[in-house]
Structures are given as structure tokens and as C-alpha cells.
Tab-separated table of C-alpha atoms and ligand atoms in Angstrom:
chain	number	residue	atom	x	y	z
O	1	MET	CA	-16.724	-3.843	-24.494
O	2	LYS	CA	-17.763	-4.864	-20.995
O	3	THR	CA	-18.672	-3.243	-17.711
O	4	VAL	CA	-16.282	-4.684	-15.164
O	5	THR	CA	-16.187	-4.389	-11.382
O	6	ALA	CA	-12.971	-5.361	-9.618
O	7	ARG	CA	-11.943	-5.445	-5.968
O	8	ALA	CA	-8.428	-4.847	-4.653
O	9	HIS	CA	-7.287	-4.743	-1.040
O	10	THR	CA	-4.928	-2.293	0.619
O	11	ASN	CA	-1.491	-3.452	1.665
O	12	ILE	CA	0.916	-2.385	4.376
O	13	ALA	CA	4.620	-2.552	3.637
O	14	LEU	CA	6.688	-4.586	6.094
O	15	ILE	CA	9.813	-3.472	4.235
O	16	LYS	CA	9.059	0.021	2.957
O	17	TYR	CA	9.159	1.723	-0.419
O	18	TRP	CA	10.237	5.366	-0.150
O	19	GLY	CA	11.675	7.176	-3.155
O	20	LYS	CA	11.602	6.991	-6.925
O	21	LYS	CA	14.524	6.648	-9.274
O	22	ASP	CA	12.152	7.350	-12.173
O	23	PRO	CA	9.080	9.387	-11.166
O	24	ASP	CA	7.368	8.946	-14.533
O	25	LEU	CA	7.586	5.156	-14.723
O	26	ILE	CA	7.510	4.903	-10.890
O	27	LEU	CA	10.680	2.883	-10.579
O	28	PRO	CA	11.670	2.778	-6.888
O	29	TYR	CA	15.135	2.987	-5.344
O	30	THR	CA	14.388	-0.062	-3.197
O	31	SER	CA	12.425	-3.269	-3.383
O	32	SER	CA	9.668	-3.701	-0.788
O	33	VAL	CA	7.663	-6.451	0.928
O	34	SER	CA	4.013	-6.118	1.957
O	35	LEU	CA	1.038	-7.774	3.578
O	36	THR	CA	-2.290	-7.363	1.779
O	37	LEU	CA	-5.091	-6.777	4.303
O	38	ALA	CA	-8.453	-8.569	4.464
O	39	ASP	CA	-10.746	-5.826	5.726
O	40	PHE	CA	-9.807	-2.742	3.696
O	41	TYR	CA	-10.461	-2.646	-0.032
O	42	THR	CA	-11.703	-0.648	-2.996
O	43	ASP	CA	-14.361	-1.737	-5.503
O	44	THR	CA	-14.140	-0.049	-8.895
O	45	THR	CA	-16.448	-0.334	-11.905
O	46	VAL	CA	-15.247	0.751	-15.349
O	47	SER	CA	-17.308	1.020	-18.512
O	48	PHE	CA	-15.971	2.490	-21.765
O	49	ASP	CA	-18.702	4.355	-23.658
O	50	PRO	CA	-18.249	5.800	-27.181
O	51	THR	CA	-20.861	8.512	-26.466
O	52	LEU	CA	-18.756	10.114	-23.675
O	53	LYS	CA	-16.757	13.299	-24.373
O	54	ALA	CA	-14.536	12.821	-21.292
O	55	ASP	CA	-13.938	10.349	-18.475
O	56	GLN	CA	-16.482	10.582	-15.649
O	57	PHE	CA	-15.264	9.630	-12.189
O	58	HIS	CA	-17.336	9.111	-9.027
O	59	LEU	CA	-15.795	8.252	-5.664
O	60	ASP	CA	-18.223	6.952	-3.034
O	61	GLY	CA	-21.079	8.378	-5.101
O	62	ILE	CA	-19.616	11.884	-5.458
O	63	ALA	CA	-18.394	13.309	-8.804
O	64	LYS	CA	-14.644	14.063	-8.676
O	65	PRO	CA	-12.123	15.504	-11.140
O	66	ALA	CA	-10.937	12.581	-13.273
O	67	GLY	CA	-7.299	13.854	-13.554
O	68	LYS	CA	-5.125	11.015	-12.228
O	69	VAL	CA	-7.738	8.396	-13.125
O	70	SER	CA	-7.825	9.672	-16.732
O	71	GLN	CA	-4.042	9.726	-16.975
O	72	PHE	CA	-3.986	6.151	-15.801
O	73	LEU	CA	-6.726	5.061	-18.215
O	74	ASP	CA	-4.711	6.672	-21.037
O	75	LEU	CA	-2.176	3.871	-20.454
O	76	VAL	CA	-4.992	1.321	-20.776
O	77	ARG	CA	-6.396	3.026	-23.892
O	78	HIS	CA	-2.965	3.106	-25.464
O	79	ARG	CA	-2.440	-0.562	-24.769
O	80	ALA	CA	-5.909	-1.605	-25.990
O	81	ASP	CA	-5.628	0.809	-28.935
O	82	ILE	CA	-8.995	2.466	-28.254
O	83	PRO	CA	-9.824	6.189	-28.029
O	84	THR	CA	-12.965	5.700	-25.897
O	85	TYR	CA	-13.703	7.524	-22.618
O	86	ALA	CA	-15.055	5.705	-19.592
O	87	ARG	CA	-17.347	5.918	-16.609
O	88	ILE	CA	-15.475	5.029	-13.409
O	89	GLU	CA	-17.127	4.441	-10.046
O	90	SER	CA	-15.074	3.629	-6.967
O	91	HIS	CA	-16.134	2.734	-3.458
O	92	ASN	CA	-13.649	2.620	-0.603
O	93	HIS	CA	-14.473	-0.036	1.974
O	94	VAL	CA	-12.464	1.163	4.883
O	95	PRO	CA	-13.960	1.494	8.359
O	96	THR	CA	-15.010	5.110	8.831
O	97	ALA	CA	-12.037	7.395	9.292
O	98	ALA	CA	-9.507	4.597	9.652
O	99	GLY	CA	-6.946	6.682	7.799
O	100	LEU	CA	-6.240	3.741	5.533
O	101	ALA	CA	-7.913	4.901	2.324
O	102	SER	CA	-5.187	3.891	0.002
O	103	SER	CA	-3.964	4.624	-3.481
O	104	ALA	CA	-2.628	1.054	-3.493
O	105	ALA	CA	-6.095	-0.512	-3.479
O	106	ALA	CA	-7.469	2.236	-5.738
O	107	PHE	CA	-4.994	1.790	-8.584
O	108	ALA	CA	-4.880	-2.000	-8.308
O	109	ALA	CA	-8.689	-2.128	-8.664
O	110	LEU	CA	-8.598	0.428	-11.505
O	111	ALA	CA	-5.868	-1.510	-13.342
O	112	LEU	CA	-7.877	-4.726	-13.196
O	113	ALA	CA	-11.332	-3.274	-13.952
O	114	GLY	CA	-10.024	-0.828	-16.573
O	115	SER	CA	-7.928	-3.334	-18.511
O	116	ARG	CA	-10.697	-5.954	-18.548
O	117	ALA	CA	-13.330	-3.393	-19.542
O	118	ALA	CA	-11.080	-2.369	-22.457
O	119	GLY	CA	-10.948	-5.964	-23.644
O	120	LEU	CA	-7.462	-6.779	-22.361
O	121	ASP	CA	-6.673	-9.958	-20.446
O	122	LEU	CA	-3.475	-9.153	-18.564
O	123	SER	CA	-1.452	-11.592	-16.442
O	124	PRO	CA	-0.982	-10.742	-12.741
O	125	SER	CA	2.548	-9.643	-13.570
O	126	ALA	CA	1.378	-7.314	-16.368
O	127	LEU	CA	-1.354	-5.975	-14.061
O	128	SER	CA	1.215	-5.306	-11.345
O	129	ARG	CA	3.361	-3.284	-13.768
O	130	LEU	CA	0.301	-1.367	-14.945
O	131	ALA	CA	-0.925	-0.657	-11.383
O	132	ARG	CA	2.589	0.553	-10.477
O	133	ARG	CA	2.195	3.413	-12.986
O	134	GLY	CA	-0.742	4.726	-10.916
O	135	SER	CA	0.891	4.355	-7.510
O	136	GLY	CA	3.994	2.411	-6.581
O	137	SER	CA	2.413	0.493	-3.715
O	138	ALA	CA	-0.481	-0.563	-6.023
O	139	SER	CA	1.910	-2.963	-7.777
O	140	ARG	CA	1.791	-5.080	-4.585
O	141	SER	CA	-2.011	-4.994	-4.122
O	142	ILE	CA	-2.523	-7.165	-7.230
O	143	PHE	CA	-1.394	-10.049	-5.001
O	144	GLY	CA	-2.857	-11.484	-1.804
O	145	ASP	CA	-1.086	-12.198	1.471
O	146	LEU	CA	2.630	-11.468	1.177
O	147	ALA	CA	4.053	-9.734	-1.884
O	148	ILE	CA	7.451	-8.491	-2.946
O	149	TRP	CA	7.917	-5.603	-5.364
O	150	HIS	CA	11.289	-6.042	-7.080
O	151	ARG	CA	12.714	-2.593	-7.695
O	152	GLY	CA	14.003	-3.635	-11.133
O	153	HIS	CA	15.693	-1.242	-13.533
O	154	ASP	CA	13.028	-0.548	-16.167
O	155	ASP	CA	9.296	-0.806	-16.813
O	156	ALA	CA	9.465	-4.544	-17.491
O	157	SER	CA	11.570	-5.549	-14.486
O	158	SER	CA	9.984	-3.371	-11.758
O	159	VAL	CA	7.157	-5.701	-10.812
O	160	ALA	CA	5.621	-7.381	-7.775
O	161	GLU	CA	4.943	-11.057	-7.232
O	162	ALA	CA	3.431	-13.197	-4.513
O	163	LEU	CA	5.809	-14.578	-1.908
O	164	PRO	CA	5.368	-18.218	-0.838
O	165	PRO	CA	2.567	-18.493	1.750
O	166	THR	CA	3.672	-18.525	5.370
O	167	THR	CA	2.147	-20.701	8.045
O	168	LEU	CA	2.523	-17.845	10.544
O	169	PRO	CA	-0.966	-16.648	11.640
O	170	LEU	CA	-0.175	-12.991	10.921
O	171	ARG	CA	-2.468	-10.282	12.258
O	172	MET	CA	-2.330	-6.501	12.050
O	173	LEU	CA	-3.835	-4.092	14.558
O	174	VAL	CA	-4.402	-0.528	13.418
O	175	VAL	CA	-4.156	2.163	16.095
O	176	MET	CA	-6.054	5.192	14.811
O	177	VAL	CA	-4.021	8.060	16.224
O	178	ASP	CA	-5.380	10.704	13.860
O	179	THR	CA	-7.432	10.155	10.744
O	180	SER	CA	-7.612	13.680	9.348
O	181	ARG	CA	-6.003	14.429	5.994
O	182	LYS	CA	-2.230	14.297	6.036
O	183	ALA	CA	-0.213	17.507	6.043
O	184	ILE	CA	2.066	16.507	3.166
O	185	GLY	CA	1.296	13.900	0.518
O	186	SER	CA	3.695	10.988	0.320
O	187	ARG	CA	4.577	11.653	-3.324
O	188	ALA	CA	5.963	15.141	-2.669
O	189	LEU	CA	7.673	14.134	0.558
O	190	MET	CA	9.293	11.109	-1.051
O	191	ALA	CA	10.804	13.342	-3.724
O	192	ASN	CA	12.068	15.819	-1.128
O	193	THR	CA	13.551	13.055	1.019
O	194	VAL	CA	15.486	11.684	-1.970
O	195	ALA	CA	16.665	15.189	-2.870
O	196	THR	CA	17.655	16.486	0.563
O	197	SER	CA	18.036	13.803	3.258
O	198	PRO	CA	21.725	13.058	3.881
O	199	TYR	CA	20.647	9.634	5.168
O	200	TYR	CA	18.863	8.630	1.972
O	201	PRO	CA	21.733	6.665	0.350
O	202	ALA	CA	22.300	4.750	3.606
O	203	TRP	CA	18.586	3.991	3.811
O	204	VAL	CA	18.568	2.520	0.305
O	205	THR	CA	21.464	0.173	1.116
O	206	THR	CA	20.076	-0.892	4.498
O	207	ASN	CA	16.519	-1.358	3.277
O	208	GLU	CA	17.595	-3.409	0.256
O	209	ASN	CA	19.495	-5.765	2.558
O	210	ALA	CA	16.387	-5.983	4.757
O	211	VAL	CA	14.298	-7.167	1.793
O	212	GLN	CA	16.456	-10.254	1.397
O	213	ALA	CA	16.554	-10.849	5.147
O	214	MET	CA	12.739	-10.580	5.266
O	215	VAL	CA	12.274	-13.125	2.475
O	216	GLU	CA	14.517	-15.525	4.404
O	217	ALA	CA	12.791	-14.871	7.752
O	218	LEU	CA	9.366	-15.497	6.212
O	219	ALA	CA	10.553	-18.717	4.565
O	220	ALA	CA	11.891	-19.845	7.961
O	221	ASN	CA	8.644	-18.845	9.785
O	222	ASP	CA	10.870	-16.787	12.085
O	223	PHE	CA	8.342	-14.280	13.410
O	224	ALA	CA	10.736	-12.538	15.814
O	225	GLN	CA	12.945	-11.689	12.851
O	226	VAL	CA	9.974	-10.790	10.596
O	227	GLY	CA	8.723	-8.381	13.242
O	228	HIS	CA	12.146	-6.943	13.988
O	229	LEU	CA	12.843	-6.242	10.310
O	230	THR	CA	9.369	-4.703	9.916
O	231	GLU	CA	9.862	-2.254	12.779
O	232	GLN	CA	13.413	-1.388	11.684
O	233	SER	CA	12.407	-0.615	8.089
O	234	SER	CA	9.660	1.733	9.251
O	235	MET	CA	11.797	3.545	11.830
O	236	GLN	CA	14.670	3.925	9.387
O	237	MET	CA	12.298	5.346	6.766
O	238	HIS	CA	10.903	7.865	9.268
O	239	ALA	CA	14.398	8.801	10.451
O	240	THR	CA	15.383	9.490	6.850
O	241	ILE	CA	12.292	11.679	6.400
O	242	LEU	CA	13.040	13.532	9.648
O	243	ALA	CA	16.517	14.382	8.352
O	244	ALA	CA	15.228	15.940	5.107
O	245	ASP	CA	15.241	19.717	4.506
O	246	PRO	CA	12.855	21.002	5.725
O	247	ALA	CA	12.822	18.485	8.569
O	248	PHE	CA	9.496	16.723	8.842
O	249	THR	CA	7.709	13.908	10.613
O	250	TYR	CA	4.249	12.376	10.195
O	251	TRP	CA	4.356	11.302	13.833
O	252	GLN	CA	2.249	12.796	16.586
O	253	PRO	CA	2.696	12.399	20.351
O	254	GLU	CA	0.272	9.459	20.402
O	255	THR	CA	2.313	7.727	17.694
O	256	LEU	CA	5.119	7.447	20.251
O	257	THR	CA	2.666	6.464	22.976
O	258	ALA	CA	1.485	3.504	20.888
O	259	TRP	CA	5.055	2.524	20.020
O	260	ALA	CA	5.996	2.636	23.722
O	261	ILE	CA	3.130	0.254	24.534
O	262	VAL	CA	4.347	-2.093	21.781
O	263	LYS	CA	7.838	-2.093	23.285
O	264	GLN	CA	6.423	-2.751	26.782
O	265	LEU	CA	4.466	-5.700	25.392
O	266	ARG	CA	7.623	-7.092	23.819
O	267	ALA	CA	9.449	-6.751	27.119
O	268	GLN	CA	6.707	-8.983	28.554
O	269	GLY	CA	7.355	-11.604	25.869
O	270	ILE	CA	4.460	-10.699	23.565
O	271	PRO	CA	5.492	-10.605	19.903
O	272	ALA	CA	4.274	-7.193	18.712
O	273	TYR	CA	6.049	-4.877	16.289
O	274	ALA	CA	5.121	-1.369	15.153
O	275	THR	CA	5.127	0.034	11.633
O	276	MET	CA	4.081	3.525	10.506
O	277	ASP	CA	3.475	4.814	6.983
O	278	ALA	CA	2.792	8.254	5.514
O	279	GLY	CA	0.737	9.305	8.526
O	280	PRO	CA	0.665	9.158	12.344
O	281	ASN	CA	-1.301	5.901	12.679
O	282	VAL	CA	0.469	2.863	14.094
O	283	LYS	CA	0.023	-0.624	12.683
O	284	ILE	CA	1.052	-3.479	14.929
O	285	LEU	CA	2.197	-6.753	13.410
O	286	THR	CA	1.572	-9.782	15.602
O	287	LEU	CA	0.286	-13.371	15.614
O	288	SER	CA	-3.336	-14.330	16.217
O	289	PRO	CA	-2.911	-15.797	19.748
O	290	TYR	CA	-1.711	-12.391	21.042
O	291	VAL	CA	-4.354	-10.081	19.568
O	292	GLU	CA	-6.542	-9.877	22.694
O	293	GLN	CA	-3.628	-9.137	25.043
O	294	ILE	CA	-2.414	-6.378	22.753
O	295	LYS	CA	-5.888	-4.860	22.471
O	296	ALA	CA	-6.198	-4.915	26.254
O	297	ALA	CA	-2.887	-3.070	26.628
O	298	LEU	CA	-3.910	-0.388	24.114
O	299	ALA	CA	-7.522	0.066	25.215
O	300	PRO	CA	-6.905	2.380	28.227
O	301	THR	CA	-5.237	4.920	25.912
O	302	PHE	CA	-6.926	4.323	22.567
O	303	GLY	CA	-10.382	3.043	23.528
O	304	GLU	CA	-12.359	2.215	20.414
O	305	ARG	CA	-9.697	3.573	18.067
O	306	LEU	CA	-8.450	0.067	17.240
O	307	LEU	CA	-9.037	-2.264	14.299
O	308	THR	CA	-7.791	-5.799	13.762
O	309	THR	CA	-7.306	-7.499	10.441
O	310	GLY	CA	-5.316	-10.250	8.790
O	311	PRO	CA	-3.991	-11.298	5.391
O	312	GLY	CA	-6.304	-10.519	2.489
O	313	PRO	CA	-6.792	-11.926	-1.011
O	314	ALA	CA	-5.464	-10.917	-4.419
O	315	ALA	CA	-7.254	-8.389	-6.633
O	316	ARG	CA	-10.135	-10.046	-8.458
O	317	VAL	CA	-12.988	-9.397	-10.863
O	318	LEU	CA	-16.367	-9.350	-9.105
O	319	THR	CA	-18.659	-8.916	-12.119
O	320	GLU	CA	-18.197	-8.686	-15.855
O	321	VAL	CA	-21.190	-7.792	-18.023
O	322	PRO	CA	-21.173	-7.218	-21.822
O	323	ASN	CA	-22.254	-3.661	-22.677
O	324	ALA	CA	-25.621	-3.349	-24.424
X	401	2P0	C1	4.933	1.731	1.224
X	401	2P0	N1	4.295	4.123	1.327
X	401	2P0	O1	5.867	0.950	0.915
X	401	2P0	C2	5.311	3.164	1.558
X	401	2P0	C3	5.668	3.307	3.000
X	401	2P0	C4	4.051	4.968	2.446
X	401	2P0	C5	5.104	4.650	3.426
X	401	2P0	O2	3.977	3.478	-0.777
X	401	2P0	O3	3.966	8.178	-5.230
X	401	2P0	O4	0.987	6.000	-2.654
X	401	2P0	O5	1.894	6.843	-5.658
X	401	2P0	O6	4.140	5.749	-5.802
X	401	2P0	O7	2.628	4.138	-3.180
X	401	2P0	C6	2.817	5.402	-0.177
X	401	2P0	O8	3.127	5.888	-1.400
X	401	2P0	O9	3.284	6.519	-3.601
X	401	2P0	C7	3.723	4.280	0.115
X	401	2P0	P1	3.326	6.846	-5.162
X	401	2P0	P2	2.393	5.543	-2.765
X	401	2P0	O10	3.754	1.342	1.335
């Protein structure tokens, strides 16, 4: 047995995932496409220890209930055929209160560190499938830069892979509208959207077509189309959520303010496109030459509440030490 520390970066979906066909295996209704981000990541250390009577989990140095972490490690234990409990320590490296602390990075790092610590040597594809069982979006954080999660139809076929690298100098600005804890978790809201939104079936069809269009736009280095598809997928997801029963939105007034600035910038010829996830913060997809102009346009309203990042690397092992 080894003590293994792994790092995985968060990702932001350009074409969104929203809704599970199989909540246990986490098989999604749609495929999705994401950009892994350089500056936001989770480091997780796992060590299996035969003397432990239960898993012990610390997040940023504070003891936490091991619930979801233990359930996930049960998959690893089953696969490695070991009964042993583990010590798990995670550190989120996200700028203070950025509202980006992500289950994607968390479960991708746990999948890599946990499987290696248990003596398994899984391929990126097998890691992606494993990470998916913790959180759907974690399947994509195994890979760097651009990734596609194929929705598939069973545990083996619902897996992410890296997309061919693009020469586009992609950048993402994060507008921190509100970084307090979200009112409704994405897992519960996803389930309610599937169950009650009359627009859900239309969203699945439209979003699945957008996945293919996005792959083609990226291959063609067509940033106007990449950005357009990104903004459309997000707005269509939020419209579908808004139409659920009870009606709901993650947006706040400043979410619309930021989106309006993005649209003004586009009207001036600056390629900037907005995407929002399970919260009110706005991420702006652009190209590196335009970052300063976009920051200048946002600064009067959002001041210091802005972060800029770019494509980040795949999940990787940082250290691996045999246990004494
Ligand atoms: C995404 N989101 O594609 C979408 C867009 C949020 C909005 O994946 O239930 O934490 O653990 O599979 O992956 C957030 O949901 O959900 C998410 P579970 P997850 O990035």
C-alpha cells in the first residue's frame, strides 16, 4: 500500500450536463464538453491503513463526515478487493470565496489518489468512469484542456476523453457575483428539472446537437461559433431550470448585469461569451488578446470580483510513497 497525493483541476462545461438517466451509475441524458481550468484545483492524499475502524476525512484541515467520500472509496475497495479503511485529506486551491469549489476536481483527485493508494493502476478512461460515479462532471476533470463526456448507455460507455488540442488561446474570466452557499444543490435540482420541466426533452435534443457542433467548431478553430454554442447551451439549461415546478433560477440581478456587459462587448466586436452553472456567477469565455478590454468593461461594476484563468492540465499524481 502507498500514500498517494493527486491533483485534479476544476472544469467548466461549454456544452452543459444537466440531468441523469441513471442516478446510481450517474449516466447523463446528454453528452457534454468542458474546459479544464489552470488556476482552480484540489489536492487529495489517500492512505489505506489496516488499523483504522472507519474512513477519516479532512477538508482543508478540518474533520468532516466521510459519507460521500466513503461511498466512493467503497467502489475502489471493491475493485481492489481490499476491506481497508483510509485517511483522506483534501485541500481546495480556489481563490478565496470564488464560488468555484467543485465536486468535479474533488472526485477526480479522489479517484486518482484513491485507486493508486489501493494498488490499482487505472487508465485515464477507467479513471474517468470511476470519477463519474462520484460526480458526473468529475469524469471530465481527469483530462486537461478540452474534454468531451460521451453520455453512453451504460457504465462502460459513459466516459470522457480529451478532445484534440485547439490552437485558440482560450481564456476564462470569472465574475464573482455571489459566493455564498447555493440555495439548492445541483443534484436535487437536476432531478427536479428532469421530472417537472416541460422543456427538458427539447433541451436534451438541442444540447446533444450542440455537442457535435461544438466538436466541429473547435476542430475548425471557429471561436465565434465556439462562443455562441457555449452561451446557448448555458442559457438553454437555465431556461429549462426556470420552467421546472417549482420554478427556480440560480441567477441574481448582477448575473444579468454581467451578461449585459458581455453582450455590449460583443456589439463592439470583442469576442466574449457568457456561461453560468449551478450558481449566480458568470464565466466569460474569450481569447487572450481581449482579456484586458473585458476586465476594463467589468471593473466599474465588479471591481476586484474578477479572476482570469486559462486551460489547465490533466489530473496527475504529485507524490507516491510506500507505507511504512
Ligand atoms: C456541468 N453542472 O456540465 C453542469 C452545468 C452544473 C451546471 O455538472 O450530481 O456536481 O454530482 O453528477 O457534476 C454540476 O453537477 O453533479 C454540473 P452530480 P455535478 O458542469
